[in-house]
Coordinates of C-alpha atoms in Angstrom, one line a residue:
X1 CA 107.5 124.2 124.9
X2 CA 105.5 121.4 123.2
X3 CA 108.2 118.7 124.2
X4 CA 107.2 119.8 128.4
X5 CA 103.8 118.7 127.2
X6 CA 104.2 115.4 126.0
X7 CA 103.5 112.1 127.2
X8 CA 106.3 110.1 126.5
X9 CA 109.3 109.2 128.5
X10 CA 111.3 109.0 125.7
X11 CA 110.3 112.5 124.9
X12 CA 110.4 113.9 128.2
X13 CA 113.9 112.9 128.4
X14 CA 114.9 114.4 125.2
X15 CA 113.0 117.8 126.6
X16 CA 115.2 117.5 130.3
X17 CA 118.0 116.9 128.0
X18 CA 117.3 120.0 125.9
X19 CA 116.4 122.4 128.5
X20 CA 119.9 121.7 131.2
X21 CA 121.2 125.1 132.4
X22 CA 124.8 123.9 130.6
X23 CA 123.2 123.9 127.4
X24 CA 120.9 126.7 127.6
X25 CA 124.5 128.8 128.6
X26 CA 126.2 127.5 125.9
X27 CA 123.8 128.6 123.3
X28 CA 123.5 131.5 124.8
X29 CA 127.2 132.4 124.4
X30 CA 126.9 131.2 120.8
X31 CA 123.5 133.7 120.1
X32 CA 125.5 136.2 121.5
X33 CA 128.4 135.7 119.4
X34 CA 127.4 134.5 116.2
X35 CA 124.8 136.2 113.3
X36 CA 121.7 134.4 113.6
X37 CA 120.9 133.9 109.8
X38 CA 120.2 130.6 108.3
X39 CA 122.4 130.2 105.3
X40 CA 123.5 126.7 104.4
X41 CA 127.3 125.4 103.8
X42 CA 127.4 126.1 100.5
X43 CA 126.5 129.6 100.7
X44 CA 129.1 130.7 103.3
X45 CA 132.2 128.5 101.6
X46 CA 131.1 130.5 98.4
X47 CA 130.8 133.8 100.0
X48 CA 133.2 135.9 102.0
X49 CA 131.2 138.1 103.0
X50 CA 129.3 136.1 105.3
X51 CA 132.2 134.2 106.2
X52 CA 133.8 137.6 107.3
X53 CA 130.3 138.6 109.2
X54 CA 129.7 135.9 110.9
X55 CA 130.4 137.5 114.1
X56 CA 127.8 139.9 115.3
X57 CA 129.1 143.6 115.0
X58 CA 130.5 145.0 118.3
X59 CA 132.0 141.9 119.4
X60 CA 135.7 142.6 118.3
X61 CA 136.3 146.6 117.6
X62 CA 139.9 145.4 115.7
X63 CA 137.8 143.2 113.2
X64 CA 135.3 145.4 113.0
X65 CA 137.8 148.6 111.7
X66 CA 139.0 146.0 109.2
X67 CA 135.4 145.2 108.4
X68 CA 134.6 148.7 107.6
X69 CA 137.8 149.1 105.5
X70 CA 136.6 146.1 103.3
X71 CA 133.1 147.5 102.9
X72 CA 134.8 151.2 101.7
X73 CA 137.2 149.2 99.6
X74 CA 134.2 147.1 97.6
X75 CA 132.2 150.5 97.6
X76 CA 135.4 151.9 95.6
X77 CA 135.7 149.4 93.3
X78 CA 131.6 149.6 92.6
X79 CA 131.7 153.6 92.1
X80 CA 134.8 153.1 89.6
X81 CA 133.4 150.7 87.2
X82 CA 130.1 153.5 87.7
X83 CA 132.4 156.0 86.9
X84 CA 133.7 154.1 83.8
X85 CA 130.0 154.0 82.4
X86 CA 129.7 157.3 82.4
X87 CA 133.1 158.6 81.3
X88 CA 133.1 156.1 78.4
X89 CA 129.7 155.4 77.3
X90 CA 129.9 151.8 78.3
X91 CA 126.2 151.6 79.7
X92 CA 126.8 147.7 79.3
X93 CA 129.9 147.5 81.1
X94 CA 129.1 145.1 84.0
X95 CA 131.4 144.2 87.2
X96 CA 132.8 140.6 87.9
X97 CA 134.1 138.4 90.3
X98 CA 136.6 135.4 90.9
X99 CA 138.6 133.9 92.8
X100 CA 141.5 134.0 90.7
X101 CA 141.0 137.3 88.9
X102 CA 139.2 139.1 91.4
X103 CA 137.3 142.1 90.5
X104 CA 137.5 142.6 86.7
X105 CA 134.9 143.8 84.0
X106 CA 133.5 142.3 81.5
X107 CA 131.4 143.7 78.3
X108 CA 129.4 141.9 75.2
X109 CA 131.6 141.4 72.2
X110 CA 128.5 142.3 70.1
X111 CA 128.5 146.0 72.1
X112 CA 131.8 146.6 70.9
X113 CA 131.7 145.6 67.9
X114 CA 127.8 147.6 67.4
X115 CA 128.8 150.7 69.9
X116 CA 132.7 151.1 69.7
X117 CA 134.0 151.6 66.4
X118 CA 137.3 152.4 67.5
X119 CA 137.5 149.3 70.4
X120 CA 137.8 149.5 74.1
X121 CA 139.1 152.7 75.7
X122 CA 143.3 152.1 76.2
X123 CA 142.3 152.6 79.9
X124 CA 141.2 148.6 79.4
X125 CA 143.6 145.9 79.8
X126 CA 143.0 142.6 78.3
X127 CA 142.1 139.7 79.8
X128 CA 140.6 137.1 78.4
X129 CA 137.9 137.1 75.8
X130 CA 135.1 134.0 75.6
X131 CA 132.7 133.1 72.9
X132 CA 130.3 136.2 73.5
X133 CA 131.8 138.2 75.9
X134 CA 135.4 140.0 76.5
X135 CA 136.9 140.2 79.5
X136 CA 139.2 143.7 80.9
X137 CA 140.8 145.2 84.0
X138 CA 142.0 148.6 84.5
X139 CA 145.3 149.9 86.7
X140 CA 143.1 151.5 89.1
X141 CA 141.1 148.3 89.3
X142 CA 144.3 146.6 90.1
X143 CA 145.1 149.1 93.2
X144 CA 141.9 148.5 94.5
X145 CA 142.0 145.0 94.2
X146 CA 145.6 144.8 96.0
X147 CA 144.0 146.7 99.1
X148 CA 140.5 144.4 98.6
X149 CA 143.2 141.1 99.1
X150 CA 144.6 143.1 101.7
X151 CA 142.0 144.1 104.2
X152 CA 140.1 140.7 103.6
X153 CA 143.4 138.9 104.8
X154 CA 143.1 141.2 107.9
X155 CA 139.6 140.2 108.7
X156 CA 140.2 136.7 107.8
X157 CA 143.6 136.8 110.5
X158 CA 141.2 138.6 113.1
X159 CA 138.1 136.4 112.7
X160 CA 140.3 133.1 113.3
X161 CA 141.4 134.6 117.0
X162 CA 138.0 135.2 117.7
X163 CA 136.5 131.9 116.7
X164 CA 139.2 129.9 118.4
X165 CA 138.2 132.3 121.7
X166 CA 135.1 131.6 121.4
X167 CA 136.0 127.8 120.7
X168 CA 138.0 127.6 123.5
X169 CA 135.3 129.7 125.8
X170 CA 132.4 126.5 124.9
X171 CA 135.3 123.6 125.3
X172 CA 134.9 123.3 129.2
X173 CA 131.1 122.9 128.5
X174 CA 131.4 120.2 125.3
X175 CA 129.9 117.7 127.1
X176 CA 127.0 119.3 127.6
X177 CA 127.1 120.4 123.8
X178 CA 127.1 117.0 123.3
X179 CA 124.2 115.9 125.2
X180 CA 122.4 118.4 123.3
X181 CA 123.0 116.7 119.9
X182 CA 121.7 113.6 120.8
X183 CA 118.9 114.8 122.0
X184 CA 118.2 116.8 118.8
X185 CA 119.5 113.5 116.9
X186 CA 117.1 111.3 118.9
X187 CA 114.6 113.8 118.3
X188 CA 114.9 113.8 114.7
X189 CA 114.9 110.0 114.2
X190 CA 111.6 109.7 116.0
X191 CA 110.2 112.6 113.7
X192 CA 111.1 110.5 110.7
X193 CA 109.7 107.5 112.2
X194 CA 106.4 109.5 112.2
X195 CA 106.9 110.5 108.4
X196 CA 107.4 107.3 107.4
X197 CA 104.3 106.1 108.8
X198 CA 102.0 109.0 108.1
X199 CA 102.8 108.6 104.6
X200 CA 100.8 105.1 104.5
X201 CA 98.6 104.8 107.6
X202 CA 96.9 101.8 106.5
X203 CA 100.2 99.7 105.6
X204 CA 102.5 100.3 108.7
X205 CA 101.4 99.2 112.9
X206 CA 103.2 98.9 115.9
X207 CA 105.1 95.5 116.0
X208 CA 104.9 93.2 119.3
X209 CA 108.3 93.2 120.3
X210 CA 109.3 90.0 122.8
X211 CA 112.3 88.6 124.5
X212 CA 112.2 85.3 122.8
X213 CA 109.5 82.9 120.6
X214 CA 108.1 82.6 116.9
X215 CA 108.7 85.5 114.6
X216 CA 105.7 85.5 112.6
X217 CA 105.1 88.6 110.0
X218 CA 102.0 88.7 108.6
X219 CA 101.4 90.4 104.8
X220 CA 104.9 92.2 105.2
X221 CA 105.8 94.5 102.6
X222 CA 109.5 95.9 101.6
X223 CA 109.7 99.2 103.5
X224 CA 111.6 101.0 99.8
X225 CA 108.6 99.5 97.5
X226 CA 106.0 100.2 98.6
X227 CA 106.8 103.7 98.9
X228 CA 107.1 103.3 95.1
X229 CA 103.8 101.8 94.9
X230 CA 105.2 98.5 93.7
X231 CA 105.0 96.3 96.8
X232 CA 103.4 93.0 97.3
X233 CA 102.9 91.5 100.6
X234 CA 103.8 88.1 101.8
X235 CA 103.6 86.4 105.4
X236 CA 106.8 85.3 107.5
X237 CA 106.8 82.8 110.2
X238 CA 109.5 81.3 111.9
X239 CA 109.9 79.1 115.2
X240 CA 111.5 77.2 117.2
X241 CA 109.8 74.3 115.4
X242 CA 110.7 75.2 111.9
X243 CA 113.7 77.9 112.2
X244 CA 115.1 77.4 108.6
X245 CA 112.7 78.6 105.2
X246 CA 114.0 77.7 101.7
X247 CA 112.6 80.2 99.3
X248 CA 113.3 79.4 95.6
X249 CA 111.5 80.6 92.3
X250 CA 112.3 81.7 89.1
X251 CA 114.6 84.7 88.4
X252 CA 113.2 88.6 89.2
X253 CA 110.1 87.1 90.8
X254 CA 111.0 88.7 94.3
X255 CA 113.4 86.5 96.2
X256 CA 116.0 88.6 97.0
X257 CA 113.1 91.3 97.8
X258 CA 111.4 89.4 100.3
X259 CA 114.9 88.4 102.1
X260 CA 115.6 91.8 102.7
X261 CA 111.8 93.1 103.6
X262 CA 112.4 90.6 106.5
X263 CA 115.5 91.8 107.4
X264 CA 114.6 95.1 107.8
X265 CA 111.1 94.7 109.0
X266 CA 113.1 93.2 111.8
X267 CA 115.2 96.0 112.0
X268 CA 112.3 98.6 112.5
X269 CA 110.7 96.7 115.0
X270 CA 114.5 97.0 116.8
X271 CA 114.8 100.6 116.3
X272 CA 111.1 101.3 117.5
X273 CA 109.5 102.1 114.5
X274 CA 106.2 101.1 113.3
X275 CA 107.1 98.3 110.4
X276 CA 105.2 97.6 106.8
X277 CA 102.9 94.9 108.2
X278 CA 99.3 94.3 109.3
X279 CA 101.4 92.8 112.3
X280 CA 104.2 92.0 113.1
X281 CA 105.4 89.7 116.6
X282 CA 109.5 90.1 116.4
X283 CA 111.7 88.5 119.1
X284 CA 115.3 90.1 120.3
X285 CA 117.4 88.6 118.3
X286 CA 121.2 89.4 119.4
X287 CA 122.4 89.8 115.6
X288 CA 121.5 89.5 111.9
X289 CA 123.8 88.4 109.4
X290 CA 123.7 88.5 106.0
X291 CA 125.1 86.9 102.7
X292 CA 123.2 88.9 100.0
X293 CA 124.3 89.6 96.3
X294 CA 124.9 93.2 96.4
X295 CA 129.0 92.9 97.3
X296 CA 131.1 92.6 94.2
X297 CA 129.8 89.6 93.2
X298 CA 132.1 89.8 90.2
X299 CA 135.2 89.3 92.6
X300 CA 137.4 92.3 93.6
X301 CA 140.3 92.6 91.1
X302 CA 142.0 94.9 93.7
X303 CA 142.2 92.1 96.7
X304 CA 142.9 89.4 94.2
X305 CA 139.6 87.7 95.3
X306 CA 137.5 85.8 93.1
X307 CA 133.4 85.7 93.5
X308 CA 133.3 82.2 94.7
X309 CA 135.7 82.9 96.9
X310 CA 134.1 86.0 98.6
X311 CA 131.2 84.4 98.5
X312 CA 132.8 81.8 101.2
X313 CA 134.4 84.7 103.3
X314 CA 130.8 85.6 103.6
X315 CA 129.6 82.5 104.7
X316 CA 132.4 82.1 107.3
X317 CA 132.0 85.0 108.9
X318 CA 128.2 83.8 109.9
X319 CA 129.3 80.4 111.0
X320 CA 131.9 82.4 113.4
X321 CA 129.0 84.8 114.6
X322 CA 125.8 82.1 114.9
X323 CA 124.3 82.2 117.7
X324 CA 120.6 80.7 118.3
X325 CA 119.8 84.2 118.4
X326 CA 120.8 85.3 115.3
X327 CA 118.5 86.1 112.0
X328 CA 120.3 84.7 109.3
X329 CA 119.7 86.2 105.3
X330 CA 121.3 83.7 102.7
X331 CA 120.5 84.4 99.2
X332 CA 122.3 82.3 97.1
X333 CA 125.8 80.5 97.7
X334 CA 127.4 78.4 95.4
X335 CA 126.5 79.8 92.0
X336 CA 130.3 80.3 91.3
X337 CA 131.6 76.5 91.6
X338 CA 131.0 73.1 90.0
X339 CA 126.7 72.2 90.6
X340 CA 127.8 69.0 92.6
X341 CA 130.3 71.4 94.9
X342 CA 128.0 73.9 94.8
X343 CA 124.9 72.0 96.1
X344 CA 127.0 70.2 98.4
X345 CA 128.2 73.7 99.5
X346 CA 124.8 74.7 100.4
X347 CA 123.2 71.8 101.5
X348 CA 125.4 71.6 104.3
X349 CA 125.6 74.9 105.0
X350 CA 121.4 74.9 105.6
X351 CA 122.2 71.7 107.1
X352 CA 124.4 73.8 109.8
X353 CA 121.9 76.8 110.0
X354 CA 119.5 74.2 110.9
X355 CA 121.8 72.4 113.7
X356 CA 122.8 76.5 115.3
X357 CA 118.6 76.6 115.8
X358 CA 118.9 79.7 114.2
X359 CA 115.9 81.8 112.6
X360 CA 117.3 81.7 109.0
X361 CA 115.9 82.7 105.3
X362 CA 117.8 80.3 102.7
X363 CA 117.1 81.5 99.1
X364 CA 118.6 79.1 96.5
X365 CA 117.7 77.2 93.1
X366 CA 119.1 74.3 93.7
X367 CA 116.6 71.0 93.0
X368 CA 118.3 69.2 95.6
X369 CA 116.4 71.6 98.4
X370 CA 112.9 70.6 97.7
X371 CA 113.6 67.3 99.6
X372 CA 114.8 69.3 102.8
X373 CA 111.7 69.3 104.6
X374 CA 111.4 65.5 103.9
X375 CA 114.6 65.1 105.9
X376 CA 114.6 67.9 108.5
X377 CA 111.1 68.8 109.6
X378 CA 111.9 72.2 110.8
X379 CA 112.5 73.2 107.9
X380 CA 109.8 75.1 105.6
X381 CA 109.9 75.1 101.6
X382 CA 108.2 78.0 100.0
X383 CA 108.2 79.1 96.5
X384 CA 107.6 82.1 94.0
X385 CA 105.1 80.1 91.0
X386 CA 105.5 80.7 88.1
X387 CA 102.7 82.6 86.4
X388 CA 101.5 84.4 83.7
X389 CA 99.6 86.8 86.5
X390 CA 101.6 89.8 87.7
X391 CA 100.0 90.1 90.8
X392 CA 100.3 86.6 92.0
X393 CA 104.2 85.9 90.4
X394 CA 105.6 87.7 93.8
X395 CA 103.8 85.7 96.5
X396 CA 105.0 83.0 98.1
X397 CA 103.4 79.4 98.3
X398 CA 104.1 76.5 99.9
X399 CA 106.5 74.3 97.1
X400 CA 104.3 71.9 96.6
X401 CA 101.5 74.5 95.5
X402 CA 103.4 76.5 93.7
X403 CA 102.5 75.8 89.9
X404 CA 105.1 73.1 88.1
X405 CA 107.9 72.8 90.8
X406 CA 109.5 70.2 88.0
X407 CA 107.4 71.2 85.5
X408 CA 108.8 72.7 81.8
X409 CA 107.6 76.3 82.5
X410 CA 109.2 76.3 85.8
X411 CA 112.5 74.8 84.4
X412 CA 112.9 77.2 81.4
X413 CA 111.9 80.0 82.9
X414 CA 115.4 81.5 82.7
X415 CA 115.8 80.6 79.2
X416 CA 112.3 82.3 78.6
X417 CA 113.9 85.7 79.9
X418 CA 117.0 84.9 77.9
X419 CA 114.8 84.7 74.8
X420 CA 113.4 88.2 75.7
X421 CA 116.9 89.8 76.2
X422 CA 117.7 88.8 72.1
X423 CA 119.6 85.5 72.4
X424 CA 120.3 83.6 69.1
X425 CA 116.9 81.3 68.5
X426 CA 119.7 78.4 67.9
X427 CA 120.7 78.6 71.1
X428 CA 117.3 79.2 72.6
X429 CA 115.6 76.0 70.9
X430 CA 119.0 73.9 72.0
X431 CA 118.9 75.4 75.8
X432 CA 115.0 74.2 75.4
X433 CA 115.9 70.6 74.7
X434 CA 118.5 69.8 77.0
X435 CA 116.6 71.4 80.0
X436 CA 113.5 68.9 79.0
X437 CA 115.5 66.5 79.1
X438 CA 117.1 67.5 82.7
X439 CA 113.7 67.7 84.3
X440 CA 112.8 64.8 83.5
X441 CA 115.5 62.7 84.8
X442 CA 115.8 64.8 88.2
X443 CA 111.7 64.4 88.0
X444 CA 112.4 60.9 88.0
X445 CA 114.9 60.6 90.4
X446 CA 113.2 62.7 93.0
X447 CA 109.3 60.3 92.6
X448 CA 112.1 57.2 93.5
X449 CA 113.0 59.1 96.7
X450 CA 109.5 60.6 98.1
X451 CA 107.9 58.4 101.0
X452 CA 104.1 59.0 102.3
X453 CA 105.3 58.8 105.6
X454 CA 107.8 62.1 104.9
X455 CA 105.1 63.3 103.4
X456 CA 102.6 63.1 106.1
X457 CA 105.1 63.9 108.8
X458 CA 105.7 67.2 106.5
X459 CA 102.1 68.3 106.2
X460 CA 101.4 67.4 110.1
X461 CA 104.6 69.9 110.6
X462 CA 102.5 72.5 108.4
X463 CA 99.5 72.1 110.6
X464 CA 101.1 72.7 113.5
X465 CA 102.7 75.7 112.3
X466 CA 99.2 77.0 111.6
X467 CA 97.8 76.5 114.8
X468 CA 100.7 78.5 116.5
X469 CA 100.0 80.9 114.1
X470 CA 96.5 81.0 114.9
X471 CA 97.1 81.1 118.6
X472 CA 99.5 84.0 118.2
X473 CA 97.3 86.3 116.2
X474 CA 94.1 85.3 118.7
X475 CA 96.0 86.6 122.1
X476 CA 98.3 89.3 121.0
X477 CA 97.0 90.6 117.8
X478 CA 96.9 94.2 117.0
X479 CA 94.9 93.5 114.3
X480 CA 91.7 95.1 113.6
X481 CA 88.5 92.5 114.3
X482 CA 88.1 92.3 110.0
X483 CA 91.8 91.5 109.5
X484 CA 91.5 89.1 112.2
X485 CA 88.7 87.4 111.3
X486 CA 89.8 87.3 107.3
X487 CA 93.7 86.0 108.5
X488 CA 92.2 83.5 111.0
X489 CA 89.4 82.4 108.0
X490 CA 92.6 81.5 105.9
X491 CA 94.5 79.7 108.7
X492 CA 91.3 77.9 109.0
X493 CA 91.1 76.8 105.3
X494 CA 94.8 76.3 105.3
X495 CA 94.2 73.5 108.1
X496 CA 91.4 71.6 106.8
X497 CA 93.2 71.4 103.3
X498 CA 96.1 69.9 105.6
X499 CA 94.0 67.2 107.4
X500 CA 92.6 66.3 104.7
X501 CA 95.3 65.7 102.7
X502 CA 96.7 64.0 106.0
X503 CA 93.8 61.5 105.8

């Protein structure tokens, strides 16, 4: 009734769906057929009785004769162990049941030993005794138990014929059934859409979802932390213009994090959910592929596969699924080789990502990267500083703004956390020293490669990029007029840093 009242097509189709004559017949028949009691799966595999009276009463006169003989049989075995209370004075004497040893009693051994001075009646036969409690049956108890096993495996025999009636009475009409439960199943998926959101009002909106163009994200958060509170936001932009962003940092300052909060931002916005952005513009993209560091990266003893080597199945598979289409997640290839393979490894494989046209995030520590953008203007180098601040450690900066790219503190930031975990000081202070000494010669080497004219070309790249961002957010923007105004305020500032750094 409140699905014929909605709005929505998608809705209304799901209420058509719902309502078809096929499908309203079927559950009918089923209604009709089957006790209407919610009880979940675990409750009916761990009962018999409901499994045995789970067709109404009146539908089968057979099962229900062997019904009733069941129900006299348990009210036998009940009034015996009543009668046993009374005949013995065992007022504590209490009626179990299992699976393997049916009906049986079982009384305190601290009763017996207090009450019964002279033991259990010899009507009692042993069974097992436990810590606190013994365990007994009785021959009568036996009897009843036979004819209990008895009548249960007639109802059981009788209620398969019926079910597989009834199964074969809804088969003709399956595809209807069917229709049904993807109706309830699309139903359900937008109604935990709607939780999702309503949870956090203020952090999700409706993304701008277009054929083609720019993918810009702006203050995305990871959908799984910031339910736990522990979210920060960063931006996202990527074009036609500058389809590849390297994103290094120092260890557990969010890399791998904010790979993954664009991946499945983008996924959202594909699903048509709201996403965890102040906005969010997201083109089609026709597949997104993924080398992250989740998969056995130790290497699969069972395959006989080392880490490097799955690393480069990985990589192989994107190369045979790129497409200019694609959003490509890299976080990290060619930890598990030689640093000049390695490097070499990734290099051209950015190189390649970069040649496909391909939206792509490329996280990576690798030196080598921070002259990318001086060779291959589309591409974008951010970085995670490092900082003594916890709330400004997990947002990204442009690399050259992000504090000490070759400095010290960035370079031994890793031995830092080693230092933390409990490594030996000897090797701490030695680790200290030859990473000094390192940085200083790639610091040296890098100065002897940087030209002004790279570096203009790089920061007239970066302007550009914020004027399309600016022009984006001031036509199609779903932001509200004070986000706006405070976004396009920082773009603004952003761009006259840029020109005047540009001269």
């Amino acid at each position: 009734q409140e699905l014929e009242k909605a709005s929505s097509l998608l809705l209304q189709a799901v209420c058509v769906a719902a309502s078809r004559a096929d499908v309203s017949k079927i559950l009918g028949i089923l209604k009709e057929m089957l006790v209407d009691e919610e009880l979940t799966e675990e409750q009916v595999a761990g009962n018999v009785t409901h499994q045995i009276y789970m067709i109404r009463c009146q539908e089968n006169s057979v099962l229900d004769i062997a019904r009733k003989d069941f129900a006299q049989v348990s009210q036998q075995v009940h009034d015996l162990a009543e009668n046993y209370r009374s005949t013995f004075g065992l007022k504590k004497l209490k009626l179990h049941f299992s699976a393997r040893k049916k009906f049986h009693f079982g009384v305190s051994k601290k009763f017996v030993e207090s009450e019964l001075s002279e033991g259990m009646p010899e009507t009692f036969i042993p069974l097992q005794a436990s810590q606190a409690n013994l365990f007994y049956t009785t021959l009568e108890l036996n009897v009843l138990n036979s004819r209990l096993q008895t009548s249960l495996s007639d109802c059981f025999e009788i209620l398969a014929s019926t079910i597989e009636a009834l199964t074969e009475q809804v088969k003709g009409k399956i595809s209807h059934l069917r229709v049904l439960v993807e109706a309830i199943s699309t139903l359900d998926l937008i109604l935990s859409f709607a939780v999702l959101t309503g949870r956090s009002p203020d952090g999700y909106s409706c993304p701008d979802l277009e054929p083609s163009g720019p993918l810009l994200i702006v203050e995305g958060h990871h959908i799984l932390l910031q339910s736990k509170g522990e979210a920060q936001s960063n931006s996202t932009f990527l074009s036609e213009n500058r389809s590849l962003e390297v994103i290094s940092g120092p260890n557990m300052a969010g890399k791998s994090s904010y790979s993954r909060q664009v991946a499945l931002i983008v996924i959202l916005g594909h699903m048509g959910s709201f996403v965890p952005a102040k906005y969010a513009r997201i083109p089609v993209f026709s597949s997104i592929l993924t080398r992250c560091t989740v998969r056995n990266d130790s290497g699969s003893i069972e395959d006989n596969l080392s880490s490097f080597y799955m690393e480069m199945q990985d990589i192989a598979r994107i190369t045979k699924s790129l497409t200019p289409s694609s959003l490509v997640i890299v976080d990290e290839i060619g930890r598990s080789t030689s640093d000049a393979d390695g490097e070499a490894i990734a290099w051209s494989v950015a190189e390649h990502l970069l040649s496909a046209k391909a939206f792509s995030v490329f996280i990576t520590h690798y030196e080598i990267f921070h002259q990318m953008p001086s060779c291959y203007p589309r591409c974008l180098h951010r970085a995670f500083p490092v900082c003594a601040a916890q709330a400004d450690c997990h947002r990204l900066q442009d690399s050259r703004a992000a504090s000490g790219r070759n400095s010290e503190a960035a370079g031994q930031y890793g031995i830092d956390l080693a230092q933390s975990i409990g490594y030996p000081e000897e090797i701490i202070q030695g680790a200290r020293l030859l990473s000094k000494l390192v940085l200083q010669n790639k610091s040296q080497a890098s100065s002897q490669q940087a030209s002004s004219a790279d570096q203009s070309l790089r920061l007239k790249m970066q302007a550009y990029d914020q004027l399309e961002v600016l022009s984006l957010l001031s036509s199609k923007s779903r932001l509200s007029e004070a986000d706006l105004r405070s976004e396009l305020s920082r773009i603004q500032d952003d761009l006259k840093k840029l020109m005047t750094t540009c001269g």
